[in-house]
Amino acid sequence: FRALGASPLAREDAAQRTNRDIVDGLPPEEREEAEEALVGFCRAFNRTLPLLTNLWECQRNPFLTDDGRVDLSASSVGKGPEAPGVPMSESTPLHFALPSHPPGPLADAPGLCSIQILNFLVRSYNEVCGELAEHRPRPAPSTSAVPAPAPEESVAIAVGAETPPAILRQRLLVYDRQRDLLPLLFEFSRQSSDLGAEADLEYDFEGLEVAICSRLLAGKRPLALQIRHYLYA
């Protein structure tokens, strides 16, 4: 939104300008970061859109081929297995990246793509958070009362386009095998010290599970997504 400036585009302009045009219009010192963001956006768009067979209510997604590949040309012909498809890229018209859903019975199909992808990703993320929280290992019973989870753990965090990326990364549940699992394997391993016998390596899987959950879930809560819609001129 900031890169587009204060003057809103007309829908016709957004259908002509491309993602590359926006990156090229940024100050030189901001282009490298914008390039990385665009690559990540295109990757996420092309991986997620095929999961949305219906784009709006019961309306079939017009931007998928018959075999489920992204085709932003919305062509009515050649959608069989041999159709090349048109994925999201730097040359894609800008209106596919701008979330827009004006009131009324007529849906803005290109503008709905980003909205529905965002909704799908947040809904899936919240489901994963709920599943992990539900199956989080519980402390062993003791004579002392186990404190109940803090009420704020179930309160969703509001996030949107204005949320600083550094803060968002702190709030998201991100698992990396090299970072989150491998360092703990040594800590929770037990090796037999029997002389004259081959050493057996065992793991405290219960303790390992508790440690991983504590590391991943600390400070993590469901997300409440606030989507800012682009208002065309």
Coordinates of N, CA and C in Angstrom, one line a residue:
F1 N 0.8 -1.2 0.0 CA 0.0 0.0 0.0 C 0.9 1.3 0.0
R2 N 1.9 1.2 0.8 CA 2.8 2.4 0.8 C 3.5 2.6 -0.5
A3 N 3.9 1.6 -1.2 CA 4.5 1.7 -2.5 C 3.6 2.3 -3.5
L4 N 2.3 2.2 -3.4 CA 1.4 2.7 -4.4 C 1.2 4.2 -4.2
G5 N 1.6 4.8 -3.1 CA 1.4 6.2 -2.9 C 0.0 6.6 -2.4
A6 N -0.2 7.8 -2.3 CA -1.4 8.3 -1.7 C -2.6 8.3 -2.7
S7 N -2.3 8.4 -4.0 CA -3.3 8.5 -5.0 C -3.8 7.1 -5.4
P8 N -5.0 6.7 -5.2 CA -5.5 5.4 -5.5 C -5.5 5.1 -7.0
L9 N -5.2 3.8 -7.3 CA -5.3 3.4 -8.7 C -6.7 3.2 -9.2
A10 N -7.0 3.3 -10.4 CA -8.2 2.8 -11.0 C -8.1 1.3 -11.3
R11 N -9.2 0.6 -11.3 CA -9.1 -0.9 -11.5 C -8.4 -1.2 -12.9
E12 N -8.7 -0.3 -13.9 CA -8.1 -0.6 -15.2 C -6.5 -0.4 -15.1
D13 N -6.1 0.5 -14.3 CA -4.6 0.7 -14.1 C -4.0 -0.6 -13.4
A14 N -4.7 -1.1 -12.4 CA -4.2 -2.2 -11.6 C -4.2 -3.5 -12.5
A15 N -5.0 -3.5 -13.5 CA -5.0 -4.6 -14.4 C -3.9 -4.6 -15.5
Q16 N -3.3 -3.4 -15.6 CA -2.2 -3.2 -16.6 C -0.9 -3.2 -15.9
R17 N -0.8 -2.6 -14.7 CA 0.5 -2.6 -14.0 C 0.8 -3.9 -13.4
T18 N 2.1 -4.2 -13.2 CA 2.5 -5.5 -12.7 C 3.2 -5.4 -11.4
N19 N 3.4 -6.5 -10.8 CA 4.1 -6.6 -9.5 C 5.5 -6.0 -9.7
R20 N 6.2 -6.3 -10.8 CA 7.5 -5.7 -11.1 C 7.5 -4.2 -11.2
D21 N 6.4 -3.6 -11.7 CA 6.4 -2.2 -11.8 C 6.4 -1.5 -10.4
I22 N 5.8 -2.2 -9.4 CA 5.8 -1.6 -8.0 C 7.2 -1.7 -7.4
V23 N 7.9 -2.9 -7.6 CA 9.2 -3.0 -7.1 C 10.1 -2.0 -7.7
D24 N 10.1 -1.8 -9.0 CA 10.9 -0.9 -9.7 C 10.7 0.6 -9.3
G25 N 9.5 0.8 -8.8 CA 9.1 2.2 -8.4 C 9.6 2.6 -7.0
L26 N 10.1 1.6 -6.3 CA 10.6 1.9 -4.9 C 12.0 2.6 -5.0
P27 N 12.3 3.2 -3.9 CA 13.7 3.8 -3.8 C 14.7 2.6 -3.9
P28 N 15.9 2.9 -4.5 CA 16.9 1.8 -4.7 C 17.2 1.0 -3.5
E29 N 17.3 1.7 -2.3 CA 17.7 1.1 -1.1 C 16.6 0.1 -0.6
E30 N 15.4 0.2 -1.1 CA 14.3 -0.7 -0.6 C 14.1 -1.9 -1.6
R31 N 14.7 -1.9 -2.7 CA 14.3 -2.8 -3.7 C 14.7 -4.3 -3.4
E32 N 15.9 -4.4 -2.8 CA 16.4 -5.8 -2.5 C 15.4 -6.5 -1.5
E33 N 15.0 -5.8 -0.5 CA 14.0 -6.4 0.5 C 12.7 -6.6 -0.2
A34 N 12.3 -5.7 -1.1 CA 11.0 -5.9 -1.8 C 11.1 -7.1 -2.8
E35 N 12.2 -7.3 -3.4 CA 12.4 -8.5 -4.3 C 12.2 -9.8 -3.5
E36 N 12.8 -9.8 -2.3 CA 12.7 -11.0 -1.5 C 11.2 -11.2 -1.0
A37 N 10.6 -10.1 -0.7 CA 9.2 -10.2 -0.3 C 8.3 -10.7 -1.4
L38 N 8.6 -10.2 -2.6 CA 7.8 -10.6 -3.8 C 8.0 -12.1 -4.1
V39 N 9.2 -12.6 -4.0 CA 9.5 -14.0 -4.3 C 8.7 -14.9 -3.3
G40 N 8.7 -14.5 -2.0 CA 8.0 -15.2 -1.0 C 6.5 -15.2 -1.2
F41 N 6.0 -14.0 -1.6 CA 4.6 -13.9 -1.9 C 4.1 -14.7 -3.0
C42 N 4.9 -14.7 -4.1 CA 4.5 -15.6 -5.3 C 4.5 -17.0 -4.9
R43 N 5.5 -17.5 -4.1 CA 5.6 -18.9 -3.7 C 4.4 -19.3 -2.9
A44 N 4.1 -18.4 -1.9 CA 2.9 -18.7 -1.0 C 1.6 -18.7 -1.8
F45 N 1.5 -17.8 -2.7 CA 0.3 -17.6 -3.6 C 0.1 -18.9 -4.4
N46 N 1.1 -19.3 -5.1 CA 1.0 -20.5 -6.0 C 0.9 -21.8 -5.3
R47 N 1.3 -21.9 -4.0 CA 1.1 -23.1 -3.2 C -0.2 -23.2 -2.6
T48 N -0.8 -22.0 -2.3 CA -2.1 -22.0 -1.5 C -3.3 -21.9 -2.4
L49 N -3.3 -21.2 -3.5 CA -4.5 -21.0 -4.3 C -5.0 -22.3 -4.8
P50 N -4.2 -23.3 -5.1 CA -4.8 -24.6 -5.5 C -5.6 -25.3 -4.5
L51 N -5.5 -24.9 -3.2 CA -6.2 -25.5 -2.1 C -7.6 -24.9 -2.0
L52 N -7.8 -23.8 -2.7 CA -9.1 -23.1 -2.7 C -9.9 -23.4 -3.9
T53 N -10.6 -24.5 -3.9 CA -11.4 -25.0 -5.1 C -12.5 -24.0 -5.4
N54 N -13.1 -23.4 -4.3 CA -14.1 -22.4 -4.4 C -13.6 -21.1 -4.0
L55 N -13.7 -20.1 -4.8 CA -13.1 -18.8 -4.5 C -14.1 -17.9 -3.7
W56 N -15.4 -18.0 -3.9 CA -16.3 -17.3 -3.2 C -17.6 -18.1 -3.0
E57 N -17.9 -18.4 -1.8 CA -19.1 -19.2 -1.5 C -19.1 -20.5 -2.3
C58 N -20.1 -20.7 -3.1 CA -20.1 -21.9 -3.9 C -19.6 -21.8 -5.3
Q59 N -19.0 -20.6 -5.6 CA -18.5 -20.4 -7.0 C -17.1 -21.0 -7.1
R60 N -17.0 -21.8 -8.2 CA -15.7 -22.5 -8.5 C -14.6 -21.4 -8.7
N61 N -13.4 -21.8 -8.3 CA -12.3 -20.9 -8.5 C -11.9 -20.8 -10.0
P62 N -12.1 -19.7 -10.6 CA -11.8 -19.6 -12.0 C -10.4 -19.5 -12.4
F63 N -9.5 -19.5 -11.4 CA -8.1 -19.3 -11.7 C -7.3 -20.6 -11.4
L64 N -8.0 -21.7 -11.6 CA -7.4 -23.0 -11.5 C -7.7 -23.8 -12.7
T65 N -6.7 -24.6 -13.2 CA -7.0 -25.5 -14.3 C -7.8 -26.7 -13.8
D66 N -8.2 -27.5 -14.7 CA -9.0 -28.7 -14.4 C -8.3 -29.6 -13.4
D67 N -6.9 -29.6 -13.5 CA -6.1 -30.5 -12.7 C -5.5 -29.7 -11.5
G68 N -6.1 -28.5 -11.2 CA -5.7 -27.9 -10.0 C -4.5 -27.0 -10.0
R69 N -4.0 -26.6 -11.2 CA -2.9 -25.7 -11.2 C -3.3 -24.2 -11.4
V70 N -2.5 -23.3 -10.9 CA -2.8 -21.9 -11.0 C -2.8 -21.4 -12.4
D71 N -3.8 -20.7 -12.8 CA -3.9 -20.2 -14.2 C -4.6 -18.8 -14.0
L72 N -3.8 -17.8 -13.8 CA -4.4 -16.4 -13.6 C -4.9 -15.8 -14.9
S73 N -4.8 -16.5 -16.0 CA -5.4 -16.0 -17.3 C -6.9 -16.2 -17.3
A74 N -7.3 -17.1 -16.4 CA -8.8 -17.5 -16.3 C -9.3 -17.9 -17.7
S75 N -8.5 -18.5 -18.5 CA -8.9 -18.9 -19.8 C -9.9 -20.0 -19.7
S76 N -10.9 -19.9 -20.6 CA -12.0 -20.9 -20.6 C -11.6 -22.1 -21.5
V77 N -10.5 -22.0 -22.2 CA -10.1 -23.1 -23.1 C -8.7 -23.6 -22.7
G78 N -8.4 -24.8 -23.0 CA -7.0 -25.3 -22.8 C -6.7 -25.5 -21.3
K79 N -7.7 -25.9 -20.5 CA -7.4 -26.1 -19.1 C -7.2 -27.6 -18.8
G80 N -6.9 -28.4 -19.7 CA -6.6 -29.8 -19.5 C -5.2 -30.0 -19.0
P81 N -4.7 -31.2 -18.9 CA -3.4 -31.5 -18.4 C -2.3 -30.9 -19.2
E82 N -2.5 -30.6 -20.5 CA -1.5 -30.0 -21.3 C -1.4 -28.5 -21.2
A83 N -2.4 -27.9 -20.5 CA -2.4 -26.4 -20.4 C -1.3 -26.0 -19.5
P84 N -0.5 -24.9 -20.0 CA 0.7 -24.5 -19.2 C 0.3 -23.8 -17.9
G85 N -0.8 -23.2 -17.8 CA -1.1 -22.4 -16.6 C -0.4 -21.1 -16.5
V86 N -0.9 -20.2 -15.8 CA -0.2 -18.9 -15.6 C -0.1 -18.6 -14.1
P87 N 1.0 -18.9 -13.4 CA 1.1 -18.7 -12.0 C 1.4 -17.3 -11.6
M88 N 1.3 -17.0 -10.4 CA 1.7 -15.7 -9.9 C 3.1 -15.4 -10.0
S89 N 3.5 -14.3 -10.6 CA 4.9 -14.0 -10.8 C 5.1 -12.5 -10.8
E90 N 6.3 -12.0 -11.1 CA 6.6 -10.6 -11.1 C 5.9 -9.9 -12.2
S91 N 5.5 -10.6 -13.3 CA 4.8 -10.0 -14.4 C 3.3 -10.1 -14.3
T92 N 2.8 -10.6 -13.2 CA 1.3 -10.7 -13.0 C 0.7 -9.4 -12.8
P93 N -0.5 -9.1 -13.4 CA -1.1 -7.8 -13.1 C -1.4 -7.6 -11.6
L94 N -1.3 -6.3 -11.2 CA -1.2 -6.0 -9.8 C -2.6 -6.3 -9.1
H95 N -3.7 -6.3 -9.9 CA -5.0 -6.5 -9.2 C -5.1 -7.9 -8.5
F96 N -4.3 -8.8 -8.9 CA -4.3 -10.1 -8.2 C -3.7 -10.0 -6.8
A97 N -2.8 -9.1 -6.6 CA -2.1 -9.0 -5.3 C -2.8 -8.0 -4.3
L98 N -3.7 -7.2 -4.9 CA -4.4 -6.2 -4.0 C -5.7 -6.7 -3.5
P99 N -5.8 -6.9 -2.2 CA -7.1 -7.4 -1.7 C -8.2 -6.4 -1.9
S100 N -9.3 -6.9 -2.5 CA -10.4 -6.0 -2.8 C -11.7 -6.9 -2.9
H101 N -12.7 -6.4 -2.1 CA -14.0 -7.1 -2.2 C -15.1 -6.0 -2.0
P102 N -15.4 -5.3 -3.0 CA -16.4 -4.2 -2.9 C -17.8 -4.8 -2.5
P103 N -18.6 -4.1 -1.8 CA -19.9 -4.5 -1.4 C -20.8 -4.7 -2.7
G104 N -21.7 -5.6 -2.6 CA -22.6 -5.9 -3.7 C -22.5 -7.3 -4.1
P105 N -23.4 -7.7 -5.0 CA -23.5 -9.1 -5.5 C -22.3 -9.6 -6.4
L106 N -21.7 -8.6 -7.0 CA -20.6 -9.0 -8.0 C -19.3 -9.0 -7.3
A107 N -18.6 -10.1 -7.3 CA -17.4 -10.3 -6.6 C -16.2 -9.9 -7.5
D108 N -15.2 -9.2 -6.9 CA -14.0 -8.9 -7.6 C -13.1 -10.1 -7.6
A109 N -13.1 -11.0 -8.6 CA -12.4 -12.2 -8.5 C -10.9 -12.1 -8.3
P110 N -10.2 -11.3 -9.1 CA -8.8 -11.1 -8.8 C -8.5 -10.6 -7.4
G111 N -9.2 -9.7 -6.9 CA -9.0 -9.1 -5.6 C -9.4 -10.1 -4.5
L112 N -10.2 -11.1 -4.8 CA -10.6 -12.1 -3.8 C -9.5 -13.1 -3.5
C113 N -8.6 -13.2 -4.5 CA -7.5 -14.3 -4.4 C -6.7 -14.1 -3.1
S114 N -6.2 -12.9 -2.9 CA -5.3 -12.6 -1.8 C -6.1 -12.7 -0.5
I115 N -7.4 -12.2 -0.5 CA -8.2 -12.2 0.7 C -8.4 -13.7 1.1
Q116 N -8.8 -14.5 0.2 CA -9.1 -15.9 0.6 C -7.9 -16.7 1.0
I117 N -6.8 -16.4 0.3 CA -5.5 -17.0 0.7 C -5.2 -16.7 2.1
L118 N -5.2 -15.4 2.5 CA -4.9 -14.9 3.8 C -5.9 -15.6 4.8
N119 N -7.2 -15.6 4.5 CA -8.1 -16.2 5.5 C -7.8 -17.7 5.6
F120 N -7.5 -18.4 4.6 CA -7.2 -19.8 4.6 C -6.0 -20.1 5.5
L121 N -4.9 -19.3 5.3 CA -3.7 -19.5 6.0 C -3.8 -19.2 7.5
V122 N -4.6 -18.2 7.8 CA -4.8 -17.9 9.2 C -5.7 -18.9 9.9
R123 N -6.7 -19.4 9.2 CA -7.6 -20.4 9.7 C -6.8 -21.7 10.0
S124 N -5.9 -22.1 9.0 CA -5.1 -23.3 9.2 C -4.1 -23.1 10.3
Y125 N -3.5 -22.0 10.4 CA -2.6 -21.7 11.5 C -3.3 -21.8 12.9
N126 N -4.4 -21.2 13.0 CA -5.2 -21.3 14.3 C -5.6 -22.7 14.6
E127 N -5.9 -23.5 13.6 CA -6.3 -24.9 13.9 C -5.0 -25.7 14.4
V128 N -3.9 -25.4 13.8 CA -2.7 -26.1 14.3 C -2.3 -25.7 15.7
C129 N -2.5 -24.4 16.0 CA -2.2 -23.9 17.4 C -3.2 -24.6 18.4
G130 N -4.4 -24.7 18.0 CA -5.4 -25.3 18.8 C -5.1 -26.8 19.1
E131 N -4.7 -27.5 18.0 CA -4.3 -28.9 18.2 C -3.1 -29.1 19.1
L132 N -2.1 -28.3 18.9 CA -0.9 -28.4 19.7 C -1.2 -28.1 21.2
A133 N -2.0 -27.0 21.4 CA -2.3 -26.7 22.8 C -3.2 -27.8 23.4
E134 N -4.0 -28.4 22.7 CA -4.9 -29.5 23.2 C -4.1 -30.7 23.6
H135 N -3.0 -31.0 22.8 CA -2.2 -32.2 23.1 C -0.9 -31.8 23.8
R136 N -0.8 -30.6 24.3 CA 0.4 -30.2 25.0 C 0.6 -31.2 26.2
P137 N 1.8 -31.7 26.4 CA 2.0 -32.5 27.6 C 1.7 -31.8 28.9
R138 N 1.0 -32.5 29.8 CA 0.6 -32.0 31.1 C 1.6 -32.4 32.1
P139 N 1.8 -31.5 33.1 CA 2.7 -31.8 34.2 C 2.2 -33.1 35.0
A140 N 3.1 -33.8 35.6 CA 2.8 -35.0 36.3 C 1.9 -34.6 37.6
P141 N 0.9 -35.4 37.9 CA 0.1 -35.0 39.1 C 1.0 -34.9 40.4
S142 N 0.6 -33.9 41.2 CA 1.4 -33.7 42.4 C 0.4 -33.2 43.5
T143 N 0.9 -33.1 44.7 CA 0.0 -32.6 45.8 C -0.4 -31.2 45.6
S144 N 0.5 -30.4 44.9 CA 0.1 -29.0 44.7 C -0.8 -28.8 43.5
A145 N -1.6 -27.9 43.6 CA -2.5 -27.6 42.5 C -1.8 -27.1 41.3
V146 N -2.2 -27.6 40.1 CA -1.6 -27.2 38.9 C -2.3 -25.9 38.4
P147 N -1.5 -24.9 38.2 CA -2.1 -23.6 37.8 C -2.8 -23.7 36.5
A148 N -4.0 -23.1 36.4 CA -4.7 -23.1 35.1 C -4.0 -22.3 34.1
P149 N -4.2 -22.6 32.8 CA -3.6 -21.7 31.8 C -4.1 -20.3 31.9
A150 N -3.2 -19.4 31.6 CA -3.5 -18.0 31.7 C -4.6 -17.7 30.7
P151 N -5.6 -16.9 31.1 CA -6.7 -16.6 30.2 C -6.2 -16.0 28.8
E152 N -5.1 -15.2 28.9 CA -4.7 -14.5 27.6 C -4.2 -15.5 26.6
E153 N -3.9 -16.8 27.0 CA -3.3 -17.7 26.1 C -4.3 -18.1 24.9
S154 N -5.6 -18.0 25.2 CA -6.6 -18.3 24.2 C -7.1 -17.0 23.5
V155 N -6.6 -15.9 23.8 CA -7.0 -14.6 23.2 C -6.2 -14.4 21.9
A156 N -6.9 -14.2 20.8 CA -6.2 -14.0 19.6 C -5.5 -12.7 19.5
I157 N -4.4 -12.7 18.8 CA -3.6 -11.5 18.6 C -4.0 -10.9 17.3
A158 N -4.3 -9.6 17.3 CA -4.7 -8.9 16.1 C -3.4 -8.6 15.2
V159 N -3.4 -9.0 14.0 CA -2.3 -8.7 13.1 C -2.9 -8.2 11.8
G160 N -2.1 -7.4 11.1 CA -2.5 -6.8 9.8 C -1.3 -6.4 9.0
A161 N -1.6 -5.6 7.9 CA -0.5 -5.2 7.1 C 0.4 -4.2 7.8
E162 N -0.1 -3.5 8.8 CA 0.8 -2.6 9.5 C 1.6 -3.2 10.6
T163 N 1.4 -4.5 10.9 CA 2.2 -5.2 11.9 C 3.6 -5.3 11.5
P164 N 4.6 -4.8 12.3 CA 6.0 -4.9 11.9 C 6.4 -6.4 11.7
P165 N 7.2 -6.7 10.6 CA 7.5 -8.1 10.4 C 8.3 -8.7 11.5
A166 N 9.1 -8.0 12.2 CA 9.9 -8.5 13.3 C 9.0 -9.0 14.5
I167 N 8.0 -8.2 14.7 CA 7.0 -8.6 15.8 C 6.2 -9.8 15.3
L168 N 5.8 -9.8 14.1 CA 5.0 -10.9 13.5 C 5.8 -12.2 13.6
R169 N 7.1 -12.2 13.3 CA 7.9 -13.4 13.4 C 8.0 -13.9 14.8
Q170 N 8.0 -13.0 15.8 CA 8.0 -13.5 17.2 C 6.7 -14.1 17.6
R171 N 5.6 -13.7 17.0 CA 4.3 -14.3 17.4 C 3.9 -15.5 16.7
L172 N 4.6 -15.8 15.5 CA 4.2 -17.0 14.7 C 4.8 -18.2 15.2
L173 N 4.1 -19.3 15.1 CA 4.6 -20.6 15.4 C 5.4 -21.2 14.3
V174 N 6.8 -21.2 14.5 CA 7.7 -21.6 13.4 C 8.5 -22.8 13.9
Y175 N 8.5 -23.9 13.2 CA 9.3 -25.1 13.6 C 10.4 -25.3 12.6
D176 N 11.6 -25.4 13.1 CA 12.8 -25.7 12.3 C 13.6 -26.9 13.0
R177 N 13.7 -27.9 12.2 CA 14.3 -29.2 12.8 C 15.7 -28.9 13.3
Q178 N 16.5 -28.2 12.5 CA 17.9 -28.0 12.9 C 17.9 -27.2 14.2
R179 N 17.1 -26.2 14.3 CA 17.1 -25.3 15.5 C 16.4 -25.8 16.7
D180 N 15.2 -26.4 16.5 CA 14.3 -26.8 17.6 C 14.4 -28.2 18.1
L181 N 14.9 -29.1 17.2 CA 15.0 -30.5 17.6 C 16.4 -31.0 17.9
L182 N 17.3 -30.8 17.0 CA 18.6 -31.4 17.1 C 19.4 -31.0 18.3
P183 N 19.3 -29.7 18.7 CA 20.1 -29.4 20.0 C 19.5 -30.1 21.2
L184 N 18.2 -30.4 21.2 CA 17.6 -31.1 22.4 C 17.9 -32.6 22.4
L185 N 18.3 -33.2 21.3 CA 18.5 -34.6 21.3 C 19.6 -35.0 22.3
F186 N 20.7 -34.3 22.3 CA 21.8 -34.6 23.2 C 21.4 -34.4 24.6
E187 N 20.6 -33.3 24.9 CA 20.2 -33.0 26.3 C 19.3 -34.1 26.8
F188 N 18.5 -34.7 26.0 CA 17.5 -35.7 26.5 C 17.9 -37.2 26.1
S189 N 19.2 -37.4 25.8 CA 19.7 -38.7 25.5 C 20.3 -39.4 26.7
R190 N 20.2 -40.7 26.7 CA 20.8 -41.5 27.8 C 21.6 -42.6 27.2
Q191 N 22.9 -42.7 27.5 CA 23.7 -43.7 26.9 C 24.2 -44.7 28.0
S192 N 24.0 -46.0 27.7 CA 24.4 -47.0 28.7 C 25.9 -47.0 28.9
S193 N 26.3 -47.1 30.2 CA 27.8 -47.1 30.5 C 28.3 -48.5 30.9
D194 N 27.6 -49.5 30.5 CA 28.0 -50.9 30.9 C 29.3 -51.2 30.2
L195 N 30.3 -51.7 31.0 CA 31.6 -52.1 30.4 C 31.5 -53.4 29.7
G196 N 32.1 -53.5 28.6 CA 32.2 -54.7 27.8 C 30.9 -54.9 27.0
A197 N 30.0 -54.0 27.0 CA 28.8 -54.2 26.2 C 28.7 -53.0 25.2
E198 N 28.1 -53.2 24.1 CA 27.8 -52.2 23.2 C 26.9 -51.1 23.8
A199 N 27.3 -49.9 23.8 CA 26.5 -48.8 24.4 C 25.2 -48.6 23.7
D200 N 24.2 -48.6 24.4 CA 22.8 -48.3 23.9 C 22.4 -46.9 24.1
L201 N 21.9 -46.3 23.1 CA 21.5 -44.9 23.2 C 20.0 -44.8 23.3
E202 N 19.5 -44.2 24.4 CA 18.1 -44.1 24.6 C 17.7 -42.6 24.7
Y203 N 16.5 -42.3 24.5 CA 16.0 -40.9 24.6 C 14.8 -40.8 25.6
D204 N 14.8 -39.7 26.3 CA 13.7 -39.4 27.2 C 12.7 -38.6 26.3
F205 N 11.8 -39.4 25.6 CA 10.9 -38.8 24.7 C 9.9 -37.9 25.3
E206 N 9.5 -38.3 26.5 CA 8.5 -37.5 27.2 C 9.1 -36.1 27.6
G207 N 10.3 -36.1 28.1 CA 11.0 -34.8 28.4 C 11.3 -34.0 27.1
L208 N 11.6 -34.7 26.0 CA 11.9 -34.1 24.8 C 10.6 -33.4 24.2
E209 N 9.5 -34.1 24.3 CA 8.3 -33.5 23.8 C 7.9 -32.3 24.6
V210 N 8.0 -32.3 25.9 CA 7.7 -31.2 26.8 C 8.6 -30.0 26.4
A211 N 9.9 -30.3 26.2 CA 10.8 -29.2 25.9 C 10.5 -28.5 24.6
I212 N 10.2 -29.3 23.6 CA 9.9 -28.8 22.2 C 8.6 -28.0 22.3
C213 N 7.6 -28.5 23.0 CA 6.3 -27.8 23.1 C 6.5 -26.5 23.8
S214 N 7.3 -26.5 24.9 CA 7.5 -25.3 25.7 C 8.2 -24.2 24.8
R215 N 9.2 -24.7 24.0 CA 9.9 -23.7 23.2 C 9.0 -23.2 22.0
L216 N 8.2 -24.0 21.4 CA 7.4 -23.6 20.3 C 6.2 -22.8 20.7
L217 N 5.6 -23.1 21.8 CA 4.3 -22.5 22.1 C 4.4 -21.3 23.1
A218 N 5.6 -21.1 23.6 CA 5.8 -20.0 24.5 C 5.4 -18.6 23.8
G219 N 4.4 -18.0 24.4 CA 4.0 -16.7 23.9 C 3.2 -16.8 22.6
K220 N 2.9 -18.0 22.1 CA 2.2 -18.1 20.8 C 0.7 -18.2 21.1
R221 N -0.1 -17.4 20.3 CA -1.6 -17.4 20.5 C -2.2 -17.4 19.1
P222 N -3.5 -17.7 19.0 CA -4.2 -17.6 17.7 C -4.1 -16.2 17.2
L223 N -4.3 -16.1 15.9 CA -4.3 -14.8 15.2 C -5.6 -14.3 14.8
A224 N -5.9 -13.0 14.9 CA -7.1 -12.4 14.4 C -6.6 -11.5 13.3
L225 N -6.9 -11.9 12.1 CA -6.4 -11.2 10.9 C -7.3 -10.0 10.5
Q226 N -6.7 -8.8 10.4 CA -7.4 -7.6 9.9 C -6.9 -7.3 8.5
I227 N -7.7 -7.6 7.5 CA -7.3 -7.4 6.1 C -7.7 -6.0 5.7
R228 N -6.7 -5.3 5.2 CA -7.0 -3.9 4.7 C -7.3 -4.0 3.2
H229 N -8.5 -3.7 2.8 CA -8.9 -3.8 1.4 C -8.4 -2.5 0.7
Y230 N -8.0 -2.7 -0.5 CA -7.6 -1.6 -1.4 C -8.8 -0.9 -2.0
L231 N -8.9 0.4 -1.8 CA -10.0 1.1 -2.4 C -9.6 1.8 -3.7
Y232 N -10.1 1.3 -4.8 CA -9.8 1.8 -6.1 C -10.4 3.2 -6.3
A233 N -9.8 3.9 -7.2 CA -10.3 5.2 -7.5 C -11.6 5.1 -8.3

